[in-house]
Structure formats: C-alpha cells, structure tokens
mmCIF file with all atom_site columns, C-alpha atoms in Angstrom:
data_model
loop_
_atom_site.group_PDB
_atom_site.id
_atom_site.type_symbol
_atom_site.label_atom_id
_atom_site.label_alt_id
_atom_site.label_comp_id
_atom_site.label_asym_id
_atom_site.label_entity_id
_atom_site.label_seq_id
_atom_site.pdbx_PDB_ins_code
_atom_site.Cartn_x
_atom_site.Cartn_y
_atom_site.Cartn_z
_atom_site.occupancy
_atom_site.B_iso_or_equiv
_atom_site.pdbx_formal_charge
_atom_site.auth_seq_id
_atom_site.auth_comp_id
_atom_site.auth_asym_id
_atom_site.auth_atom_id
_atom_site.pdbx_PDB_model_num
ATOM 1   C CA . ALA A 1 1   ? -23.403 -12.542 -3.306  1.00 0.00 ? 1   ALA A CA 1
ATOM 2   C CA . ILE A 1 2   ? -19.887 -11.367 -2.539  1.00 0.00 ? 2   ILE A CA 1
ATOM 3   C CA . LEU A 1 3   ? -18.440 -9.199  -5.264  1.00 0.00 ? 3   LEU A CA 1
ATOM 4   C CA . VAL A 1 4   ? -14.711 -9.296  -5.910  1.00 0.00 ? 4   VAL A CA 1
ATOM 5   C CA . GLN A 1 5   ? -13.108 -6.830  -8.285  1.00 0.00 ? 5   GLN A CA 1
ATOM 6   C CA . VAL A 1 6   ? -10.365 -8.816  -10.008 1.00 0.00 ? 6   VAL A CA 1
ATOM 7   C CA . PRO A 1 7   ? -7.568  -7.462  -12.206 1.00 0.00 ? 7   PRO A CA 1
ATOM 8   C CA . PRO A 1 8   ? -7.545  -7.721  -15.983 1.00 0.00 ? 8   PRO A CA 1
ATOM 9   C CA . PRO A 1 9   ? -5.103  -10.220 -17.498 1.00 0.00 ? 9   PRO A CA 1
ATOM 10  C CA . LEU A 1 10  ? -1.566  -9.118  -16.771 1.00 0.00 ? 10  LEU A CA 1
ATOM 11  C CA . CYS A 1 11  ? 0.439   -7.932  -19.714 1.00 0.00 ? 11  CYS A CA 1
ATOM 12  C CA . ILE A 1 12  ? 3.562   -6.047  -18.508 1.00 0.00 ? 12  ILE A CA 1
ATOM 13  C CA . ALA A 1 13  ? 6.888   -6.714  -20.319 1.00 0.00 ? 13  ALA A CA 1
ATOM 14  C CA . ALA A 1 14  ? 10.217  -6.871  -18.526 1.00 0.00 ? 14  ALA A CA 1
ATOM 15  C CA . ALA A 1 15  ? 8.742   -5.428  -15.341 1.00 0.00 ? 15  ALA A CA 1
ATOM 16  C CA . ARG A 1 16  ? 9.159   -7.076  -11.956 1.00 0.00 ? 16  ARG A CA 1
ATOM 17  C CA . GLY A 1 17  ? 5.933   -7.697  -10.116 1.00 0.00 ? 17  GLY A CA 1
ATOM 18  C CA . MET A 1 18  ? 5.321   -6.546  -6.555  1.00 0.00 ? 18  MET A CA 1
ATOM 19  C CA . LYS A 1 19  ? 2.078   -7.418  -4.798  1.00 0.00 ? 19  LYS A CA 1
ATOM 20  C CA . ILE A 1 20  ? 1.078   -5.081  -1.961  1.00 0.00 ? 20  ILE A CA 1
ATOM 21  C CA . VAL A 1 21  ? -2.011  -5.614  0.193   1.00 0.00 ? 21  VAL A CA 1
ATOM 22  C CA . LEU A 1 22  ? -3.752  -3.081  2.429   1.00 0.00 ? 22  LEU A CA 1
ATOM 23  C CA . ILE A 1 23  ? -5.420  -4.388  5.572   1.00 0.00 ? 23  ILE A CA 1
ATOM 24  C CA . GLY A 1 24  ? -7.199  -2.889  8.562   1.00 0.00 ? 24  GLY A CA 1
ATOM 25  C CA . GLU A 1 25  ? -10.631 -2.069  9.908   1.00 0.00 ? 25  GLU A CA 1
ATOM 26  C CA . SER A 1 26  ? -13.372 -0.666  7.702   1.00 0.00 ? 26  SER A CA 1
ATOM 27  C CA . SER A 1 27  ? -13.432 3.146   7.358   1.00 0.00 ? 27  SER A CA 1
ATOM 28  C CA . VAL A 1 28  ? -9.779  3.728   8.305   1.00 0.00 ? 28  VAL A CA 1
ATOM 29  C CA . GLY A 1 29  ? -9.103  5.162   4.835   1.00 0.00 ? 29  GLY A CA 1
ATOM 30  C CA . LYS A 1 30  ? -7.441  2.342   2.888   1.00 0.00 ? 30  LYS A CA 1
ATOM 31  C CA . SER A 1 31  ? -9.229  3.076   -0.388  1.00 0.00 ? 31  SER A CA 1
ATOM 32  C CA . ALA A 1 32  ? -8.512  6.793   -0.069  1.00 0.00 ? 32  ALA A CA 1
ATOM 33  C CA . LEU A 1 33  ? -4.799  6.017   0.346   1.00 0.00 ? 33  LEU A CA 1
ATOM 34  C CA . VAL A 1 34  ? -4.811  3.915   -2.815  1.00 0.00 ? 34  VAL A CA 1
ATOM 35  C CA . CYS A 1 35  ? -6.668  6.550   -4.849  1.00 0.00 ? 35  CYS A CA 1
ATOM 36  C CA . ARG A 1 36  ? -4.312  9.277   -3.641  1.00 0.00 ? 36  ARG A CA 1
ATOM 37  C CA . PHE A 1 37  ? -1.272  7.121   -4.464  1.00 0.00 ? 37  PHE A CA 1
ATOM 38  C CA . VAL A 1 38  ? -2.430  6.021   -7.911  1.00 0.00 ? 38  VAL A CA 1
ATOM 39  C CA . HIS A 1 39  ? -4.333  9.112   -9.084  1.00 0.00 ? 39  HIS A CA 1
ATOM 40  C CA . ASN A 1 40  ? -3.292  11.846  -6.610  1.00 0.00 ? 40  ASN A CA 1
ATOM 41  C CA . ARG A 1 41  ? -6.858  12.646  -5.638  1.00 0.00 ? 41  ARG A CA 1
ATOM 42  C CA . LEU A 1 42  ? -9.525  11.532  -3.195  1.00 0.00 ? 42  LEU A CA 1
ATOM 43  C CA . PRO A 1 43  ? -12.043 8.905   -4.310  1.00 0.00 ? 43  PRO A CA 1
ATOM 44  C CA . GLY A 1 44  ? -15.323 10.203  -5.663  1.00 0.00 ? 44  GLY A CA 1
ATOM 45  C CA . ASP A 1 45  ? -17.428 8.574   -2.948  1.00 0.00 ? 45  ASP A CA 1
ATOM 46  C CA . ALA A 1 46  ? -17.001 7.119   0.518   1.00 0.00 ? 46  ALA A CA 1
ATOM 47  C CA . LYS A 1 47  ? -18.494 3.672   -0.065  1.00 0.00 ? 47  LYS A CA 1
ATOM 48  C CA . ALA A 1 48  ? -16.810 0.805   1.755   1.00 0.00 ? 48  ALA A CA 1
ATOM 49  C CA . THR A 1 49  ? -14.810 -1.640  -0.354  1.00 0.00 ? 49  THR A CA 1
ATOM 50  C CA . VAL A 1 50  ? -16.834 -4.742  -1.210  1.00 0.00 ? 50  VAL A CA 1
ATOM 51  C CA . GLY A 1 51  ? -14.591 -7.805  -1.281  1.00 0.00 ? 51  GLY A CA 1
ATOM 52  C CA . ILE A 1 52  ? -11.346 -6.745  -2.969  1.00 0.00 ? 52  ILE A CA 1
ATOM 53  C CA . ALA A 1 53  ? -10.393 -3.728  -5.091  1.00 0.00 ? 53  ALA A CA 1
ATOM 54  C CA . TYR A 1 54  ? -7.353  -3.834  -7.366  1.00 0.00 ? 54  TYR A CA 1
ATOM 55  C CA . SER A 1 55  ? -5.124  -1.015  -8.632  1.00 0.00 ? 55  SER A CA 1
ATOM 56  C CA . LYS A 1 56  ? -1.679  -0.758  -10.185 1.00 0.00 ? 56  LYS A CA 1
ATOM 57  C CA . ARG A 1 57  ? 1.132   1.662   -10.689 1.00 0.00 ? 57  ARG A CA 1
ATOM 58  C CA . SER A 1 58  ? 4.529   1.281   -12.362 1.00 0.00 ? 58  SER A CA 1
ATOM 59  C CA . LEU A 1 59  ? 7.705   2.405   -10.581 1.00 0.00 ? 59  LEU A CA 1
ATOM 60  C CA . VAL A 1 60  ? 11.294  2.656   -11.817 1.00 0.00 ? 60  VAL A CA 1
ATOM 61  C CA . ASP A 1 61  ? 14.442  2.505   -9.709  1.00 0.00 ? 61  ASP A CA 1
ATOM 62  C CA . GLU A 1 62  ? 16.664  5.045   -11.428 1.00 0.00 ? 62  GLU A CA 1
ATOM 63  C CA . ASP A 1 63  ? 19.794  3.643   -9.768  1.00 0.00 ? 63  ASP A CA 1
ATOM 64  C CA . THR A 1 64  ? 19.424  0.204   -11.347 1.00 0.00 ? 64  THR A CA 1
ATOM 65  C CA . GLY A 1 65  ? 16.957  0.870   -14.162 1.00 0.00 ? 65  GLY A CA 1
ATOM 66  C CA . GLU A 1 66  ? 14.734  -1.860  -12.709 1.00 0.00 ? 66  GLU A CA 1
ATOM 67  C CA . GLU A 1 67  ? 11.040  -1.414  -13.358 1.00 0.00 ? 67  GLU A CA 1
ATOM 68  C CA . TYR A 1 68  ? 8.451   -2.643  -10.898 1.00 0.00 ? 68  TYR A CA 1
ATOM 69  C CA . ALA A 1 69  ? 4.796   -3.315  -11.634 1.00 0.00 ? 69  ALA A CA 1
ATOM 70  C CA . LEU A 1 70  ? 3.142   -2.587  -8.317  1.00 0.00 ? 70  LEU A CA 1
ATOM 71  C CA . GLN A 1 71  ? -0.125  -4.464  -7.842  1.00 0.00 ? 71  GLN A CA 1
ATOM 72  C CA . ILE A 1 72  ? -2.186  -3.024  -4.986  1.00 0.00 ? 72  ILE A CA 1
ATOM 73  C CA . TRP A 1 73  ? -4.929  -5.062  -3.350  1.00 0.00 ? 73  TRP A CA 1
ATOM 74  C CA . ASP A 1 74  ? -7.301  -3.068  -1.145  1.00 0.00 ? 74  ASP A CA 1
ATOM 75  C CA . THR A 1 75  ? -9.137  -5.505  1.115   1.00 0.00 ? 75  THR A CA 1
ATOM 76  C CA . ALA A 1 76  ? -12.520 -5.003  2.741   1.00 0.00 ? 76  ALA A CA 1
ATOM 77  C CA . GLY A 1 77  ? -12.434 -4.351  6.470   1.00 0.00 ? 77  GLY A CA 1
ATOM 78  C CA . GLN A 1 78  ? -15.862 -5.839  7.208   1.00 0.00 ? 78  GLN A CA 1
ATOM 79  C CA . GLU A 1 79  ? -15.853 -9.242  8.890   1.00 0.00 ? 79  GLU A CA 1
ATOM 80  C CA . ARG A 1 80  ? -18.236 -10.815 6.355   1.00 0.00 ? 80  ARG A CA 1
ATOM 81  C CA . PHE A 1 81  ? -15.630 -10.370 3.594   1.00 0.00 ? 81  PHE A CA 1
ATOM 82  C CA . GLN A 1 82  ? -12.614 -11.684 5.502   1.00 0.00 ? 82  GLN A CA 1
ATOM 83  C CA . SER A 1 83  ? -12.679 -15.164 3.951   1.00 0.00 ? 83  SER A CA 1
ATOM 84  C CA . VAL A 1 84  ? -12.444 -13.503 0.537   1.00 0.00 ? 84  VAL A CA 1
ATOM 85  C CA . SER A 1 85  ? -9.774  -11.041 1.638   1.00 0.00 ? 85  SER A CA 1
ATOM 86  C CA . THR A 1 86  ? -7.440  -13.560 3.262   1.00 0.00 ? 86  THR A CA 1
ATOM 87  C CA . HIS A 1 87  ? -7.299  -15.579 0.050   1.00 0.00 ? 87  HIS A CA 1
ATOM 88  C CA . HIS A 1 88  ? -5.754  -12.554 -1.658  1.00 0.00 ? 88  HIS A CA 1
ATOM 89  C CA . TYR A 1 89  ? -3.048  -12.100 0.989   1.00 0.00 ? 89  TYR A CA 1
ATOM 90  C CA . ARG A 1 90  ? -1.163  -15.009 -0.532  1.00 0.00 ? 90  ARG A CA 1
ATOM 91  C CA . ALA A 1 91  ? 2.024   -14.247 -2.449  1.00 0.00 ? 91  ALA A CA 1
ATOM 92  C CA . ALA A 1 92  ? 2.060   -10.673 -1.129  1.00 0.00 ? 92  ALA A CA 1
ATOM 93  C CA . ASP A 1 93  ? 5.507   -9.066  -1.091  1.00 0.00 ? 93  ASP A CA 1
ATOM 94  C CA . GLY A 1 94  ? 4.497   -6.275  1.271   1.00 0.00 ? 94  GLY A CA 1
ATOM 95  C CA . ALA A 1 95  ? 1.555   -4.973  3.257   1.00 0.00 ? 95  ALA A CA 1
ATOM 96  C CA . LEU A 1 96  ? 0.244   -1.736  4.692   1.00 0.00 ? 96  LEU A CA 1
ATOM 97  C CA . LEU A 1 97  ? -1.417  -2.317  8.064   1.00 0.00 ? 97  LEU A CA 1
ATOM 98  C CA . VAL A 1 98  ? -3.693  0.711   8.355   1.00 0.00 ? 98  VAL A CA 1
ATOM 99  C CA . PHE A 1 99  ? -5.373  2.331   11.348  1.00 0.00 ? 99  PHE A CA 1
ATOM 100 C CA . ASP A 1 100 ? -7.080  5.671   11.981  1.00 0.00 ? 100 ASP A CA 1
ATOM 101 C CA . ILE A 1 101 ? -5.217  7.838   14.513  1.00 0.00 ? 101 ILE A CA 1
ATOM 102 C CA . SER A 1 102 ? -8.568  9.219   15.714  1.00 0.00 ? 102 SER A CA 1
ATOM 103 C CA . SER A 1 103 ? -9.968  5.740   16.402  1.00 0.00 ? 103 SER A CA 1
ATOM 104 C CA . GLU A 1 104 ? -8.683  3.764   19.380  1.00 0.00 ? 104 GLU A CA 1
ATOM 105 C CA . ARG A 1 105 ? -10.774 0.809   18.209  1.00 0.00 ? 105 ARG A CA 1
ATOM 106 C CA . SER A 1 106 ? -8.970  0.609   14.867  1.00 0.00 ? 106 SER A CA 1
ATOM 107 C CA . PHE A 1 107 ? -5.636  0.581   16.717  1.00 0.00 ? 107 PHE A CA 1
ATOM 108 C CA . GLN A 1 108 ? -6.763  -2.099  19.167  1.00 0.00 ? 108 GLN A CA 1
ATOM 109 C CA . SER A 1 109 ? -7.725  -4.345  16.236  1.00 0.00 ? 109 SER A CA 1
ATOM 110 C CA . LEU A 1 110 ? -4.193  -4.361  14.768  1.00 0.00 ? 110 LEU A CA 1
ATOM 111 C CA . ASP A 1 111 ? -3.188  -7.610  16.495  1.00 0.00 ? 111 ASP A CA 1
ATOM 112 C CA . LYS A 1 112 ? -6.046  -9.414  14.771  1.00 0.00 ? 112 LYS A CA 1
ATOM 113 C CA . TRP A 1 113 ? -5.142  -8.086  11.324  1.00 0.00 ? 113 TRP A CA 1
ATOM 114 C CA . LEU A 1 114 ? -1.430  -8.719  11.739  1.00 0.00 ? 114 LEU A CA 1
ATOM 115 C CA . ALA A 1 115 ? -1.999  -12.294 12.915  1.00 0.00 ? 115 ALA A CA 1
ATOM 116 C CA . GLU A 1 116 ? -4.347  -12.933 9.999   1.00 0.00 ? 116 GLU A CA 1
ATOM 117 C CA . LEU A 1 117 ? -1.816  -11.535 7.535   1.00 0.00 ? 117 LEU A CA 1
ATOM 118 C CA . ARG A 1 118 ? 1.068   -13.589 8.888   1.00 0.00 ? 118 ARG A CA 1
ATOM 119 C CA . GLU A 1 119 ? -1.055  -16.714 8.900   1.00 0.00 ? 119 GLU A CA 1
ATOM 120 C CA . ASN A 1 120 ? -1.780  -16.313 5.184   1.00 0.00 ? 120 ASN A CA 1
ATOM 121 C CA . THR A 1 121 ? 1.510   -14.942 3.789   1.00 0.00 ? 121 THR A CA 1
ATOM 122 C CA . ASP A 1 122 ? 5.203   -15.709 3.650   1.00 0.00 ? 122 ASP A CA 1
ATOM 123 C CA . PRO A 1 123 ? 6.776   -15.068 7.088   1.00 0.00 ? 123 PRO A CA 1
ATOM 124 C CA . ASN A 1 124 ? 9.217   -12.669 5.412   1.00 0.00 ? 124 ASN A CA 1
ATOM 125 C CA . VAL A 1 125 ? 6.529   -10.322 4.083   1.00 0.00 ? 125 VAL A CA 1
ATOM 126 C CA . VAL A 1 126 ? 7.430   -6.673  4.791   1.00 0.00 ? 126 VAL A CA 1
ATOM 127 C CA . VAL A 1 127 ? 4.776   -4.766  6.734   1.00 0.00 ? 127 VAL A CA 1
ATOM 128 C CA . ALA A 1 128 ? 4.394   -1.028  7.294   1.00 0.00 ? 128 ALA A CA 1
ATOM 129 C CA . LEU A 1 129 ? 2.075   0.281   9.983   1.00 0.00 ? 129 LEU A CA 1
ATOM 130 C CA . VAL A 1 130 ? 0.289   3.379   8.675   1.00 0.00 ? 130 VAL A CA 1
ATOM 131 C CA . GLY A 1 131 ? -1.644  5.873   10.774  1.00 0.00 ? 131 GLY A CA 1
ATOM 132 C CA . THR A 1 132 ? -4.166  7.751   8.634   1.00 0.00 ? 132 THR A CA 1
ATOM 133 C CA . LYS A 1 133 ? -6.204  10.949  9.013   1.00 0.00 ? 133 LYS A CA 1
ATOM 134 C CA . VAL A 1 134 ? -3.453  13.008  10.644  1.00 0.00 ? 134 VAL A CA 1
ATOM 135 C CA . ASP A 1 135 ? -5.372  16.051  9.409   1.00 0.00 ? 135 ASP A CA 1
ATOM 136 C CA . LEU A 1 136 ? -7.658  15.205  12.357  1.00 0.00 ? 136 LEU A CA 1
ATOM 137 C CA . GLY A 1 137 ? -4.842  15.745  14.829  1.00 0.00 ? 137 GLY A CA 1
ATOM 138 C CA . HIS A 1 138 ? -7.174  17.546  17.225  1.00 0.00 ? 138 HIS A CA 1
ATOM 139 C CA . LYS A 1 139 ? -9.137  14.276  17.495  1.00 0.00 ? 139 LYS A CA 1
ATOM 140 C CA . ARG A 1 140 ? -6.093  12.041  17.875  1.00 0.00 ? 140 ARG A CA 1
ATOM 141 C CA . ALA A 1 141 ? -6.856  9.036   20.080  1.00 0.00 ? 141 ALA A CA 1
ATOM 142 C CA . VAL A 1 142 ? -3.643  7.100   19.403  1.00 0.00 ? 142 VAL A CA 1
ATOM 143 C CA . PRO A 1 143 ? -0.440  8.897   20.452  1.00 0.00 ? 143 PRO A CA 1
ATOM 144 C CA . PRO A 1 144 ? 2.419   8.542   17.947  1.00 0.00 ? 144 PRO A CA 1
ATOM 145 C CA . GLU A 1 145 ? 4.656   7.122   20.675  1.00 0.00 ? 145 GLU A CA 1
ATOM 146 C CA . GLY A 1 146 ? 2.224   4.269   21.241  1.00 0.00 ? 146 GLY A CA 1
ATOM 147 C CA . ALA A 1 147 ? 1.985   3.487   17.541  1.00 0.00 ? 147 ALA A CA 1
ATOM 148 C CA . GLN A 1 148 ? 5.761   3.617   17.117  1.00 0.00 ? 148 GLN A CA 1
ATOM 149 C CA . ALA A 1 149 ? 6.220   1.289   20.088  1.00 0.00 ? 149 ALA A CA 1
ATOM 150 C CA . TYR A 1 150 ? 3.738   -1.158  18.560  1.00 0.00 ? 150 TYR A CA 1
ATOM 151 C CA . ALA A 1 151 ? 5.546   -1.061  15.225  1.00 0.00 ? 151 ALA A CA 1
ATOM 152 C CA . LYS A 1 152 ? 8.938   -1.605  16.852  1.00 0.00 ? 152 LYS A CA 1
ATOM 153 C CA . SER A 1 153 ? 7.750   -4.532  18.968  1.00 0.00 ? 153 SER A CA 1
ATOM 154 C CA . ASN A 1 154 ? 6.314   -6.245  15.882  1.00 0.00 ? 154 ASN A CA 1
ATOM 155 C CA . GLY A 1 155 ? 9.135   -5.475  13.441  1.00 0.00 ? 155 GLY A CA 1
ATOM 156 C CA . LEU A 1 156 ? 7.097   -3.056  11.326  1.00 0.00 ? 156 LEU A CA 1
ATOM 157 C CA . LEU A 1 157 ? 7.915   0.168   9.533   1.00 0.00 ? 157 LEU A CA 1
ATOM 158 C CA . TYR A 1 158 ? 5.872   3.117   10.793  1.00 0.00 ? 158 TYR A CA 1
ATOM 159 C CA . MET A 1 159 ? 4.573   6.249   9.069   1.00 0.00 ? 159 MET A CA 1
ATOM 160 C CA . GLU A 1 160 ? 1.573   8.570   9.294   1.00 0.00 ? 160 GLU A CA 1
ATOM 161 C CA . THR A 1 161 ? -0.277  10.369  6.521   1.00 0.00 ? 161 THR A CA 1
ATOM 162 C CA . SER A 1 162 ? -3.448  12.060  5.344   1.00 0.00 ? 162 SER A CA 1
ATOM 163 C CA . SER A 1 163 ? -5.185  11.334  2.068   1.00 0.00 ? 163 SER A CA 1
ATOM 164 C CA . TYR A 1 164 ? -5.918  15.064  1.873   1.00 0.00 ? 164 TYR A CA 1
ATOM 165 C CA . TRP A 1 165 ? -2.207  15.739  1.365   1.00 0.00 ? 165 TRP A CA 1
ATOM 166 C CA . ASP A 1 166 ? -0.545  15.723  -2.031  1.00 0.00 ? 166 ASP A CA 1
ATOM 167 C CA . ARG A 1 167 ? 0.934   12.266  -2.505  1.00 0.00 ? 167 ARG A CA 1
ATOM 168 C CA . SER A 1 168 ? 4.505   13.568  -2.899  1.00 0.00 ? 168 SER A CA 1
ATOM 169 C CA . GLN A 1 169 ? 4.489   15.658  0.276   1.00 0.00 ? 169 GLN A CA 1
ATOM 170 C CA . GLY A 1 170 ? 7.530   15.256  2.516   1.00 0.00 ? 170 GLY A CA 1
ATOM 171 C CA . SER A 1 171 ? 10.205  12.578  2.397   1.00 0.00 ? 171 SER A CA 1
ATOM 172 C CA . SER A 1 172 ? 10.114  8.810   2.845   1.00 0.00 ? 172 SER A CA 1
ATOM 173 C CA . LYS A 1 173 ? 12.383  9.425   5.848   1.00 0.00 ? 173 LYS A CA 1
ATOM 174 C CA . ASP A 1 174 ? 9.699   11.518  7.581   1.00 0.00 ? 174 ASP A CA 1
ATOM 175 C CA . VAL A 1 175 ? 7.284   9.895   10.017  1.00 0.00 ? 175 VAL A CA 1
ATOM 176 C CA . ALA A 1 176 ? 4.445   11.994  8.567   1.00 0.00 ? 176 ALA A CA 1
ATOM 177 C CA . ALA A 1 177 ? 4.503   12.258  4.767   1.00 0.00 ? 177 ALA A CA 1
ATOM 178 C CA . GLY A 1 178 ? 2.435   11.893  1.611   1.00 0.00 ? 178 GLY A CA 1
ATOM 179 C CA . VAL A 1 179 ? 1.243   8.404   0.713   1.00 0.00 ? 179 VAL A CA 1
ATOM 180 C CA . GLU A 1 180 ? 3.681   8.193   -2.206  1.00 0.00 ? 180 GLU A CA 1
ATOM 181 C CA . ARG A 1 181 ? 6.523   8.314   0.314   1.00 0.00 ? 181 ARG A CA 1
ATOM 182 C CA . ILE A 1 182 ? 4.947   5.485   2.287   1.00 0.00 ? 182 ILE A CA 1
ATOM 183 C CA . PHE A 1 183 ? 4.761   3.234   -0.753  1.00 0.00 ? 183 PHE A CA 1
ATOM 184 C CA . LEU A 1 184 ? 8.312   4.190   -1.693  1.00 0.00 ? 184 LEU A CA 1
ATOM 185 C CA . ARG A 1 185 ? 9.619   3.260   1.725   1.00 0.00 ? 185 ARG A CA 1
ATOM 186 C CA . LEU A 1 186 ? 7.732   -0.027  1.716   1.00 0.00 ? 186 LEU A CA 1
ATOM 187 C CA . LEU A 1 187 ? 8.917   -0.937  -1.769  1.00 0.00 ? 187 LEU A CA 1
ATOM 188 C CA . ARG A 1 188 ? 12.530  -0.171  -0.906  1.00 0.00 ? 188 ARG A CA 1
ATOM 189 C CA . ALA A 1 189 ? 12.238  -2.395  2.150   1.00 0.00 ? 189 ALA A CA 1
ATOM 190 C CA . VAL A 1 190 ? 10.712  -5.184  0.055   1.00 0.00 ? 190 VAL A CA 1
ATOM 191 C CA . VAL A 1 191 ? 13.501  -4.940  -2.528  1.00 0.00 ? 191 VAL A CA 1
ATOM 192 C CA . GLN A 1 192 ? 16.159  -5.006  0.189   1.00 0.00 ? 192 GLN A CA 1
ATOM 193 C CA . GLN A 1 193 ? 14.477  -7.922  1.932   1.00 0.00 ? 193 GLN A CA 1
ATOM 194 C CA . GLN A 1 194 ? 14.370  -9.948  -1.269  1.00 0.00 ? 194 GLN A CA 1
ATOM 195 C CA . ARG A 1 195 ? 18.003  -9.189  -1.983  1.00 0.00 ? 195 ARG A CA 1
ATOM 196 C CA . ASP A 1 196 ? 18.972  -10.234 1.540   1.00 0.00 ? 196 ASP A CA 1
ATOM 197 C CA . LEU A 1 197 ? 17.100  -13.497 1.041   1.00 0.00 ? 197 LEU A CA 1
ATOM 198 C CA . GLY A 1 198 ? 18.673  -14.034 -2.379  1.00 0.00 ? 198 GLY A CA 1
ATOM 199 C CA . ARG A 1 199 ? 15.364  -13.673 -4.188  1.00 0.00 ? 199 ARG A CA 1
ATOM 200 C CA . ASN A 1 200 ? 14.321  -11.703 -7.240  1.00 0.00 ? 200 ASN A CA 1
ATOM 201 C CA . PRO A 1 201 ? 10.924  -10.018 -7.552  1.00 0.00 ? 201 PRO A CA 1
ATOM 202 C CA . SER A 1 202 ? 8.707   -12.097 -9.829  1.00 0.00 ? 202 SER A CA 1
ATOM 203 C CA . MET A 1 203 ? 8.960   -11.391 -13.547 1.00 0.00 ? 203 MET A CA 1
ATOM 204 C CA . LEU A 1 204 ? 5.654   -10.627 -15.225 1.00 0.00 ? 204 LEU A CA 1
ATOM 205 C CA . ASP A 1 205 ? 4.725   -11.076 -18.862 1.00 0.00 ? 205 ASP A CA 1
ATOM 206 C CA . ILE A 1 206 ? 3.610   -7.532  -19.574 1.00 0.00 ? 206 ILE A CA 1
ATOM 207 C CA . SER A 1 207 ? 4.083   -6.706  -23.255 1.00 0.00 ? 207 SER A CA 1
ATOM 208 C CA . SER A 1 208 ? 1.322   -4.146  -23.717 1.00 0.00 ? 208 SER A CA 1
ATOM 209 C CA . TYR A 1 209 ? 1.360   -2.498  -20.280 1.00 0.00 ? 209 TYR A CA 1
ATOM 210 C CA . HIS A 1 210 ? 2.780   0.835   -21.424 1.00 0.00 ? 210 HIS A CA 1
ATOM 211 C CA . GLU A 1 211 ? 0.326   1.163   -24.297 1.00 0.00 ? 211 GLU A CA 1
ATOM 212 C CA . ALA A 1 212 ? -2.761  -0.092  -22.479 1.00 0.00 ? 212 ALA A CA 1
ATOM 213 C CA . ASN A 1 213 ? -2.209  1.805   -19.256 1.00 0.00 ? 213 ASN A CA 1
ATOM 214 C CA . ARG A 1 214 ? -1.071  5.360   -18.669 1.00 0.00 ? 214 ARG A CA 1
ATOM 215 C CA . GLU A 1 215 ? 1.659   4.575   -16.180 1.00 0.00 ? 215 GLU A CA 1
ATOM 216 C CA . THR A 1 216 ? 3.184   6.661   -13.454 1.00 0.00 ? 216 THR A CA 1
ATOM 217 C CA . ARG A 1 217 ? 6.903   6.397   -12.850 1.00 0.00 ? 217 ARG A CA 1
ATOM 218 C CA . ILE A 1 218 ? 8.663   7.579   -9.748  1.00 0.00 ? 218 ILE A CA 1
ATOM 219 C CA . SER A 1 219 ? 12.289  7.289   -8.774  1.00 0.00 ? 219 SER A CA 1
ATOM 220 C CA . LEU A 1 220 ? 13.300  4.979   -5.960  1.00 0.00 ? 220 LEU A CA 1
ATOM 221 C CA . SER A 1 221 ? 16.660  6.698   -5.712  1.00 0.00 ? 221 SER A CA 1
ATOM 222 C CA . ASP A 1 222 ? 15.618  10.335  -5.428  1.00 0.00 ? 222 ASP A CA 1
ATOM 223 C CA . ASP A 1 223 ? 13.283  11.683  -2.747  1.00 0.00 ? 223 ASP A CA 1
ATOM 224 C CA . SER A 1 224 ? 12.663  14.778  -4.856  1.00 0.00 ? 224 SER A CA 1
ATOM 225 C CA . GLY A 1 225 ? 9.798   12.739  -6.361  1.00 0.00 ? 225 GLY A CA 1
ATOM 226 C CA . ARG A 1 226 ? 10.609  13.345  -10.014 1.00 0.00 ? 226 ARG A CA 1
ATOM 227 C CA . ARG A 1 227 ? 7.970   11.538  -12.039 1.00 0.00 ? 227 ARG A CA 1
ATOM 228 C CA . GLN A 1 228 ? 6.029   11.387  -15.253 1.00 0.00 ? 228 GLN A CA 1
ATOM 229 C CA . ARG A 1 229 ? 2.290   11.320  -14.629 1.00 0.00 ? 229 ARG A CA 1
ATOM 230 C CA . GLY A 1 230 ? -0.386  9.886   -16.853 1.00 0.00 ? 230 GLY A CA 1
ATOM 231 C CA . GLU A 1 231 ? -3.967  11.049  -16.811 1.00 0.00 ? 231 GLU A CA 1
ATOM 232 C CA . GLY A 1 232 ? -7.069  9.170   -15.861 1.00 0.00 ? 232 GLY A CA 1
ATOM 233 C CA . CYS A 1 233 ? -8.757  8.190   -12.621 1.00 0.00 ? 233 CYS A CA 1
ATOM 234 C CA . ASP A 1 234 ? -10.701 5.028   -11.936 1.00 0.00 ? 234 ASP A CA 1
ATOM 235 C CA . CYS A 1 235 ? -11.343 5.246   -8.189  1.00 0.00 ? 235 CYS A CA 1
#
C-alpha cells in the first residue's frame, strides 16, 4: 500500500493560501529543508518520505499586512511513488527543485523533474532551483556556475543552502543562505508573478488557524528576519 500523509481540514481565516511543492531525487534533503524551515531543526530520523508529507507555516508581509498560509508538500523522490506525487503538483503556486551539490546524478535528473512538474502544473508556476548540502563543499560534484547556468536557461531562481544552518542565516539576496531566505525569495516571486498576471492568491477559510496551530510569522519586507516563533516540532 502507498501511504500518503494528507493535511487536516483547512481552517485559516483571512489568510491567502500558497501551495509550494518540493521535488527532486530521493535523499537530496527535501524533508530536512522543510523541517529546518518550519521548526528550525533537523528531522529526528533520515527515513525517506513515503508518498507525500505536508507541513505549513504562516507568513505576513509587513508592507501590505497581507497574511499568507504557506502549504508545503514534500514529495517522495522514489520512482514507485511518482504517480502519487504528480497528483499533488496540481494547483501549486511555486516549487523548489532540489538537488544535492555532492551528487552529479541528482543534478542530471533535474530535466526529468522539471518536465514532470511543468506537465502537471500551471505554466506560470514559479520554480527555484536549490542546491543542498553546501556544508559538504569539499565533496562538491556540481560547480555553482553549472547550476546557475541551468537555472538561467530554464527561467529558474537559484540558491544554495545547508539544513545544518540556522534557517535565518544570510539574506534572500545571497546565493548561499538559510532555507528561510529561500522560501522568502520564492514567495516574493510568486506574489509578484500573480500580481503581474492580475491574480490574487487563493483565499482560504481558516477561522481557527491561530488557535489550533502555533504559527510562525516572518516579514516579507525586512531581511533582518524579525519573527515570532511558536514551539512544537512534528518532523
């Protein structure tokens, strides 16, 4: 049987929903990125994602006062789960296309993942290419110039990170920065894209979100990373 971890019923009031999917080969560190972003720690074990894993985090744009309910879908990298994973690409607003800088194979597989994503999502979905495990720089198999060239030729954002870093490290303008900065940059690009297209992020009916979930808020207008953090970790 294929197990799929699905989200609880949505209940977020006056927040605008953003669906972000993470794709890439198994073992490139997608789940570790999500756990670092949501809980600012590494996951408790290294088991591969089975089917789909779901997380969420609330973000506020302090310039506009807009609140965004970020829904994060971590897809399995194993081939046997791809039919399940591709179903959950639909209606994604943005995606992180993840590879391991110490694995040439994970980089060579990017064309497959990008084609699969674009086949199953809106053609305007915003995609960021993310190189993980930069703490293993001495084992780097993919030069940053090659990754940047790939991103440019495919119209992708590009950043590198390590899940061992604090999530707020660096700036969203840096190529190498904490995972929080990567999500910030992606979200800003999604918001700008939707504005350019004359769209609004989807409104969600979320009346009990703040009470039922200890949210994390971070500013989209200030790279200083001011935020209010809740406790708890479910990775």
